[in-house]
Short mmCIF file of C-alpha atoms and ligand atoms in Angstrom, two decimals:
data_model
loop_
_atom_site.label_atom_id
_atom_site.label_comp_id
_atom_site.label_asym_id
_atom_site.label_seq_id
_atom_site.Cartn_x
_atom_site.Cartn_y
_atom_site.Cartn_z
CA MET A 1 0.00 0.00 0.00
CA ALA A 2 1.46 3.35 -0.96
CA ASN A 3 1.43 5.69 1.99
CA SER A 4 0.10 9.18 1.64
CA TRP A 5 2.07 11.24 4.11
CA LEU A 6 0.79 14.03 6.31
CA GLN A 7 2.97 16.80 7.67
CA VAL A 8 2.69 17.29 11.40
CA ALA A 9 4.61 18.96 14.20
CA VAL A 10 5.33 17.78 17.71
CA HIS A 11 2.85 19.71 19.81
CA LYS A 12 3.69 18.15 23.17
CA LYS A 13 6.23 15.67 24.48
CA TYR A 14 5.97 14.42 28.06
CA LEU A 15 6.74 11.47 30.30
CA LEU A 16 3.95 8.88 30.61
CA ALA A 17 5.96 6.47 32.77
CA GLU A 18 9.57 5.37 33.21
CA ASP A 19 11.03 5.04 29.68
CA ILE A 20 7.68 5.83 28.05
CA LEU A 21 7.04 9.14 26.35
CA GLY A 22 3.73 10.64 25.37
CA LEU A 23 3.77 12.47 22.08
CA GLU A 24 1.06 14.71 20.67
CA LEU A 25 1.18 15.56 16.98
CA LYS A 26 -0.78 18.29 15.26
CA ALA A 27 -1.16 19.05 11.59
CA ILE A 28 0.66 21.97 10.03
CA GLN A 29 -0.04 23.98 6.92
CA GLY A 30 -3.78 23.71 7.39
CA GLU A 31 -3.92 19.95 6.92
CA ILE A 32 -6.73 18.13 8.68
CA LEU A 33 -5.93 14.97 10.57
CA PRO A 34 -8.29 12.14 9.58
CA PRO A 35 -10.40 10.70 12.40
CA VAL A 36 -9.00 7.89 14.52
CA GLU A 37 -10.64 4.55 15.30
CA ALA A 38 -9.61 2.64 18.41
CA GLY A 39 -6.89 0.12 17.57
CA ALA A 40 -5.42 2.20 14.72
CA HIS A 41 -1.75 3.02 14.27
CA ILE A 42 0.30 5.41 12.16
CA ASP A 43 3.72 5.13 10.55
CA VAL A 44 6.01 7.90 11.75
CA LYS A 45 8.84 8.92 9.42
CA LEU A 46 11.60 10.42 11.54
CA PRO A 47 14.05 13.10 10.33
CA ASN A 48 16.83 10.46 10.53
CA GLY A 49 15.08 8.45 7.79
CA ILE A 50 13.72 5.70 10.08
CA THR A 51 10.02 4.83 9.91
CA ARG A 52 8.24 3.23 12.85
CA LYS A 53 4.66 2.19 13.58
CA TYR A 54 2.98 3.43 16.74
CA SER A 55 -0.53 2.87 18.05
CA LEU A 56 -2.76 5.87 18.54
CA THR A 57 -4.14 6.29 22.04
CA ASN A 58 -6.83 8.81 21.09
CA ALA A 59 -10.27 8.67 22.62
CA PRO A 60 -13.05 9.02 19.99
CA ASP A 61 -13.71 12.64 20.99
CA GLU A 62 -10.05 13.68 20.77
CA VAL A 63 -9.82 15.19 17.30
CA GLY A 64 -7.24 17.42 15.65
CA VAL A 65 -4.39 15.73 17.49
CA TYR A 66 -2.74 12.31 17.33
CA LYS A 67 -1.57 10.90 20.66
CA LEU A 68 1.12 8.23 20.94
CA GLY A 69 2.87 6.40 23.76
CA ILE A 70 6.44 5.40 22.91
CA LEU A 71 8.57 2.97 24.87
CA LEU A 72 12.33 3.41 24.74
CA ASP A 73 13.64 0.18 23.23
CA PRO A 74 17.02 -0.57 24.84
CA ASN A 75 18.14 -2.03 21.50
CA SER A 76 16.80 0.91 19.52
CA ARG A 77 18.65 1.57 16.28
CA GLY A 78 17.38 5.13 15.99
CA GLY A 79 13.58 4.84 16.22
CA SER A 80 12.46 5.15 19.82
CA ALA A 81 15.91 6.41 20.89
CA TYR A 82 15.64 9.30 18.44
CA ILE A 83 12.16 10.16 19.70
CA HIS A 84 13.23 10.02 23.34
CA TRP A 85 16.50 11.89 23.05
CA GLU A 86 16.52 14.00 19.90
CA LEU A 87 12.99 14.94 18.97
CA ARG A 88 11.90 18.33 20.28
CA GLN A 89 8.61 20.11 20.63
CA GLY A 90 7.96 21.97 17.35
CA ASP A 91 9.92 19.50 15.20
CA GLU A 92 8.18 18.51 12.00
CA LEU A 93 7.53 14.91 10.95
CA LEU A 94 5.80 12.98 8.23
CA ILE A 95 3.18 10.47 9.29
CA SER A 96 0.90 8.09 7.43
CA VAL A 97 -2.85 8.30 7.66
CA PRO A 98 -4.16 6.01 10.41
CA CYS A 99 -4.52 2.36 9.53
CA ASN A 100 -6.40 -0.18 11.61
CA TYR A 101 -5.60 -3.91 11.66
CA PHE A 102 -6.92 -4.21 15.21
CA PRO A 103 -10.46 -2.83 15.14
CA LEU A 104 -13.14 -3.39 17.74
CA VAL A 105 -16.01 -5.52 16.51
CA ASP A 106 -19.53 -5.46 17.81
CA SER A 107 -19.92 -7.77 20.81
CA GLU A 108 -21.80 -7.90 24.09
CA HIS A 109 -18.64 -7.70 26.14
CA ALA A 110 -14.95 -7.06 25.47
CA LEU A 111 -12.18 -8.69 27.51
CA LEU A 112 -9.14 -6.44 27.08
CA PHE A 113 -5.62 -7.61 27.95
CA ALA A 114 -2.64 -5.25 27.86
CA GLY A 115 0.97 -6.17 28.56
CA GLY A 116 3.36 -3.23 29.10
CA ILE A 117 3.38 -0.80 26.20
CA GLY A 118 0.55 -2.86 24.66
CA ILE A 119 -1.69 -0.60 26.72
CA THR A 120 -1.59 2.06 23.96
CA PRO A 121 -4.24 0.64 21.58
CA ILE A 122 -6.07 -1.06 24.48
CA PHE A 123 -6.41 2.29 26.28
CA ALA A 124 -8.04 3.77 23.14
CA MET A 125 -10.34 0.73 22.93
CA ALA A 126 -11.46 1.02 26.55
CA GLU A 127 -12.29 4.70 26.14
CA SER A 128 -14.12 4.04 22.89
CA LEU A 129 -16.15 1.22 24.45
CA TYR A 130 -16.99 3.42 27.42
CA GLN A 131 -18.08 6.34 25.25
CA SER A 132 -20.33 4.08 23.19
CA GLY A 133 -21.89 2.54 26.31
CA LYS A 134 -20.45 -0.94 25.75
CA SER A 135 -19.51 -3.48 28.39
CA PHE A 136 -15.80 -4.23 28.88
CA GLU A 137 -13.10 -5.06 31.40
CA LEU A 138 -9.41 -4.26 31.14
CA HIS A 139 -6.57 -6.34 32.59
CA TYR A 140 -3.26 -4.49 32.50
CA ALA A 141 -0.01 -6.29 33.34
CA CYS A 142 3.16 -4.31 33.83
CA ARG A 143 6.58 -4.78 35.39
CA SER A 144 6.02 -2.14 38.05
CA GLU A 145 3.87 0.90 38.83
CA SER A 146 6.64 3.21 37.67
CA LYS A 147 6.61 1.57 34.23
CA ALA A 148 2.82 1.64 33.81
CA ALA A 149 1.81 4.22 31.21
CA PHE A 150 -1.53 5.92 31.89
CA LEU A 151 -1.60 4.62 35.48
CA ASN A 152 -3.02 7.81 37.01
CA THR A 153 -5.18 8.56 33.98
CA LEU A 154 -6.74 5.11 34.27
CA LEU A 155 -7.32 5.53 38.01
CA ASP A 156 -9.11 8.84 37.32
CA LYS A 157 -11.38 7.52 34.58
CA PRO A 158 -15.10 7.15 35.32
CA TRP A 159 -14.58 3.53 34.25
CA ALA A 160 -11.63 2.94 36.64
CA ASP A 161 -13.58 0.15 38.37
CA ARG A 162 -13.37 -1.91 35.17
CA VAL A 163 -9.53 -1.87 35.22
CA SER A 164 -7.37 -4.40 37.08
CA PHE A 165 -3.61 -3.87 37.40
CA TYR A 166 -1.02 -6.61 37.81
CA PHE A 167 2.55 -5.65 38.71
CA ASN A 168 5.33 -8.19 38.29
CA ASP A 169 7.41 -6.69 41.08
CA ALA A 170 4.50 -7.30 43.44
CA ASN A 171 4.10 -10.88 42.18
CA GLN A 172 0.68 -10.15 40.76
CA LYS A 173 -0.36 -12.23 37.79
CA ILE A 174 -3.45 -12.18 35.61
CA ASP A 175 -5.51 -15.32 36.15
CA ALA A 176 -6.10 -15.49 32.41
CA GLU A 177 -7.30 -19.10 32.46
CA ALA A 178 -10.16 -18.20 34.79
CA LEU A 179 -11.03 -14.93 33.05
CA ILE A 180 -11.16 -16.58 29.65
CA PHE A 181 -12.99 -19.63 31.03
CA ASP A 182 -15.64 -17.47 32.71
CA ALA A 183 -16.33 -15.34 29.61
CA GLU A 184 -19.63 -15.71 27.82
CA LEU A 185 -19.73 -16.98 24.25
CA THR A 186 -20.68 -13.46 23.13
CA THR A 187 -17.46 -11.97 24.54
CA HIS A 188 -14.57 -10.97 22.28
CA LEU A 189 -11.00 -10.90 23.50
CA TYR A 190 -8.43 -8.22 22.55
CA CYS A 191 -4.77 -8.44 23.47
CA CYS A 192 -1.70 -6.30 22.82
CA GLY A 193 1.76 -6.52 24.33
CA PRO A 194 5.05 -8.36 23.93
CA SER A 195 4.87 -11.50 21.80
CA GLY A 196 5.25 -13.81 24.80
CA PHE A 197 2.27 -12.17 26.48
CA ILE A 198 0.12 -12.37 23.37
CA ASN A 199 1.09 -16.00 22.78
CA TRP A 200 0.22 -16.85 26.37
CA ILE A 201 -3.25 -15.28 26.18
CA ASN A 202 -3.89 -16.65 22.70
CA ASP A 203 -2.84 -20.19 23.68
CA ILE A 204 -5.21 -20.16 26.66
CA ALA A 205 -8.14 -19.02 24.50
CA VAL A 206 -7.34 -21.57 21.79
CA LYS A 207 -7.05 -24.38 24.40
CA GLN A 208 -10.44 -23.34 25.73
CA ARG A 209 -11.77 -23.69 22.18
CA TRP A 210 -12.49 -20.05 21.51
CA SER A 211 -13.15 -19.53 17.83
CA ALA A 212 -10.53 -17.46 16.02
CA ASP A 213 -13.03 -14.73 15.15
CA ARG A 214 -13.42 -13.90 18.86
CA ILE A 215 -9.67 -13.48 19.48
CA HIS A 216 -8.06 -10.24 18.34
CA PHE A 217 -4.46 -9.29 18.89
CA GLU A 218 -1.82 -6.99 17.57
CA ARG A 219 1.90 -7.57 17.60
CA PHE A 220 4.21 -4.65 17.24
CA ASN A 221 7.98 -4.72 17.33
CA MET A 222 8.35 -8.45 16.75
CA LYS A 223 11.92 -9.25 17.64
CA LYS A 224 14.00 -10.50 14.74
CA SER A 225 14.72 -13.69 16.65
CA GLU A 226 11.01 -14.47 16.70
CA THR A 227 10.63 -14.11 12.97
CA ILE A 228 13.94 -14.68 11.32
CA GLY A 229 16.24 -15.99 14.05
CA GLN A 230 18.23 -19.12 13.20
CA GLU A 231 16.78 -19.33 9.71
CA SER A 232 17.96 -21.21 6.69
CA ILE A 233 19.20 -19.51 3.54
CA PHE A 234 17.22 -20.07 0.35
CA GLU A 235 16.88 -18.48 -3.05
CA ILE A 236 14.08 -16.80 -4.93
CA ARG A 237 13.84 -16.85 -8.71
CA LEU A 238 11.99 -13.93 -10.26
CA GLN A 239 10.23 -15.50 -13.21
CA ARG A 240 9.81 -12.36 -15.30
CA SER A 241 13.47 -11.33 -15.23
CA ASP A 242 14.88 -14.82 -14.57
CA LYS A 243 16.91 -13.26 -11.78
CA VAL A 244 18.00 -15.49 -8.88
CA ILE A 245 18.54 -13.84 -5.50
CA GLU A 246 19.70 -15.36 -2.24
CA VAL A 247 17.66 -14.62 0.91
CA GLY A 248 20.01 -14.49 3.90
CA ALA A 249 19.23 -15.98 7.30
CA ASP A 250 18.82 -12.54 8.83
CA GLN A 251 16.74 -11.00 6.04
CA THR A 252 13.11 -11.19 5.01
CA VAL A 253 12.21 -11.81 1.38
CA ALA A 254 10.70 -8.32 1.32
CA GLN A 255 13.96 -6.70 2.49
CA THR A 256 15.91 -8.74 -0.03
CA LEU A 257 13.66 -7.62 -2.87
CA LEU A 258 13.86 -3.98 -1.82
CA ASP A 259 17.65 -4.21 -1.51
CA HIS A 260 17.71 -5.36 -5.15
CA GLY A 261 15.61 -2.39 -6.25
CA ILE A 262 12.41 -4.39 -6.63
CA ASP A 263 9.51 -2.39 -5.32
CA ILE A 264 6.84 -4.26 -3.40
CA ALA A 265 3.74 -3.03 -1.60
CA LEU A 266 4.34 -3.16 2.13
CA SER A 267 2.08 -2.05 4.91
CA CYS A 268 1.84 -3.97 8.21
CA GLU A 269 5.08 -5.97 7.67
CA GLN A 270 3.68 -8.52 10.12
CA GLY A 271 1.68 -10.86 7.92
CA ILE A 272 -1.63 -9.29 8.88
CA CYS A 273 -2.79 -7.11 5.99
CA GLY A 274 -1.93 -9.13 2.86
CA SER A 275 -0.69 -6.00 1.01
CA CYS A 276 2.60 -7.59 0.06
CA MET A 277 1.16 -10.87 -1.31
CA ILE A 278 3.13 -12.27 -4.28
CA PRO A 279 2.09 -15.17 -6.54
CA VAL A 280 4.28 -18.28 -6.20
CA LEU A 281 4.83 -20.43 -9.31
CA GLU A 282 7.06 -23.18 -7.87
CA GLY A 283 8.37 -24.21 -4.47
CA ILE A 284 6.81 -24.56 -1.03
CA PRO A 285 6.48 -21.36 0.98
CA ASP A 286 6.85 -21.45 4.76
CA HIS A 287 3.70 -19.43 5.45
CA ARG A 288 3.95 -17.29 8.58
CA ASP A 289 1.17 -14.82 7.91
CA MET A 290 -2.17 -14.50 9.64
CA PHE A 291 -3.86 -13.13 6.52
CA GLN A 292 -4.52 -16.30 4.54
CA SER A 293 -6.80 -19.08 5.68
CA GLU A 294 -5.31 -22.54 6.25
CA ALA A 295 -6.96 -23.69 3.00
CA GLU A 296 -5.35 -20.83 1.06
CA LYS A 297 -1.95 -21.58 2.57
CA LYS A 298 -2.20 -25.23 1.49
CA GLN A 299 -2.50 -24.14 -2.14
CA ASN A 300 1.03 -22.66 -1.92
CA ASN A 301 0.31 -20.38 -4.88
CA GLN A 302 0.98 -17.09 -3.08
CA PHE A 303 2.84 -15.90 0.01
CA THR A 304 3.62 -12.82 2.09
CA PRO A 305 7.30 -11.85 1.65
CA CYS A 306 7.24 -9.55 4.68
CA CYS A 307 7.32 -12.49 7.09
CA SER A 308 7.05 -15.83 5.27
CA ARG A 309 10.03 -17.87 4.11
CA SER A 310 10.58 -21.06 2.13
CA HIS A 311 10.59 -24.78 2.89
CA SER A 312 12.12 -25.52 -0.51
CA GLN A 313 15.59 -24.44 -1.61
CA THR A 314 14.10 -22.25 -4.34
CA LEU A 315 10.87 -20.30 -4.58
CA VAL A 316 9.84 -19.15 -8.04
CA LEU A 317 7.87 -15.92 -7.83
CA ASP A 318 5.65 -14.40 -10.48
CA ILE A 319 7.28 -10.98 -10.46
S1 FES B 401 2.88 -6.20 4.50
FE1 FES B 401 1.07 -6.85 5.51
S2 FES B 401 1.10 -8.98 5.16
FE2 FES B 401 2.97 -8.33 4.34
#
């Protein structure tokens, strides 16, 4: 998906919690910021050339401003570190229009789980559910109170009684098995946080035979080791140019194609949106996306180069 970029300036920058900044962006040059749905994110193009995705924390009635919560990644290569240490109030940035791969769906009750910085889209969801008079509960796990973004804001909300906090340093743990077991069949579950947290919640729901359409999650900042850790090397043959390119163990197919000047449509880069889908003519892809159904994956006639790899030594692609 080609991004259309909006010009904005940093209106406010403040501390939300230890190592977590709040950022408020406002349009410049008379541009209007499109409305925000709970669960949406934007791509932020930083002056150092790095682009990062961040969830919007806006409540439905907060218009004309985009609000973000940004965790300082200790391994940052210039994304969150730049925002924390270099970016100043008044600096101008380019951002994408909001995109939502994690929308709320209509349900009688929403069971919201947030782990650490995963609170950012979940916070927007809780506020949106409250403002539309919907039933929900929020379970927020964090290492400590000092690292909990929105802690005081949540305690001050008129819906504070629907929020439960769990702090690791106080040995508090979400009893996710019981919460998921006790939920009605009309409840939908939403989860955002580190991959381990999401996998834990997802596994419990799957074991309890929740149908996939009731489980919603969003993974940001997947660590390389989780996607392309100790990977094998394989090659891709581009049918139309008969070019053969090696995909290294530490590279995605998408990165490899871009490095060779081959433009591909990228959006989520997590196997969620399907924007990057490429037809496969020969070979067996190692499908790692969540976009295709199991039946589609079995056909092995297309794959998502942003995250999927190859079981066969060569993949022949129709590009
Ligand atoms: S870019 Fe979204 S699935 Fe690949």
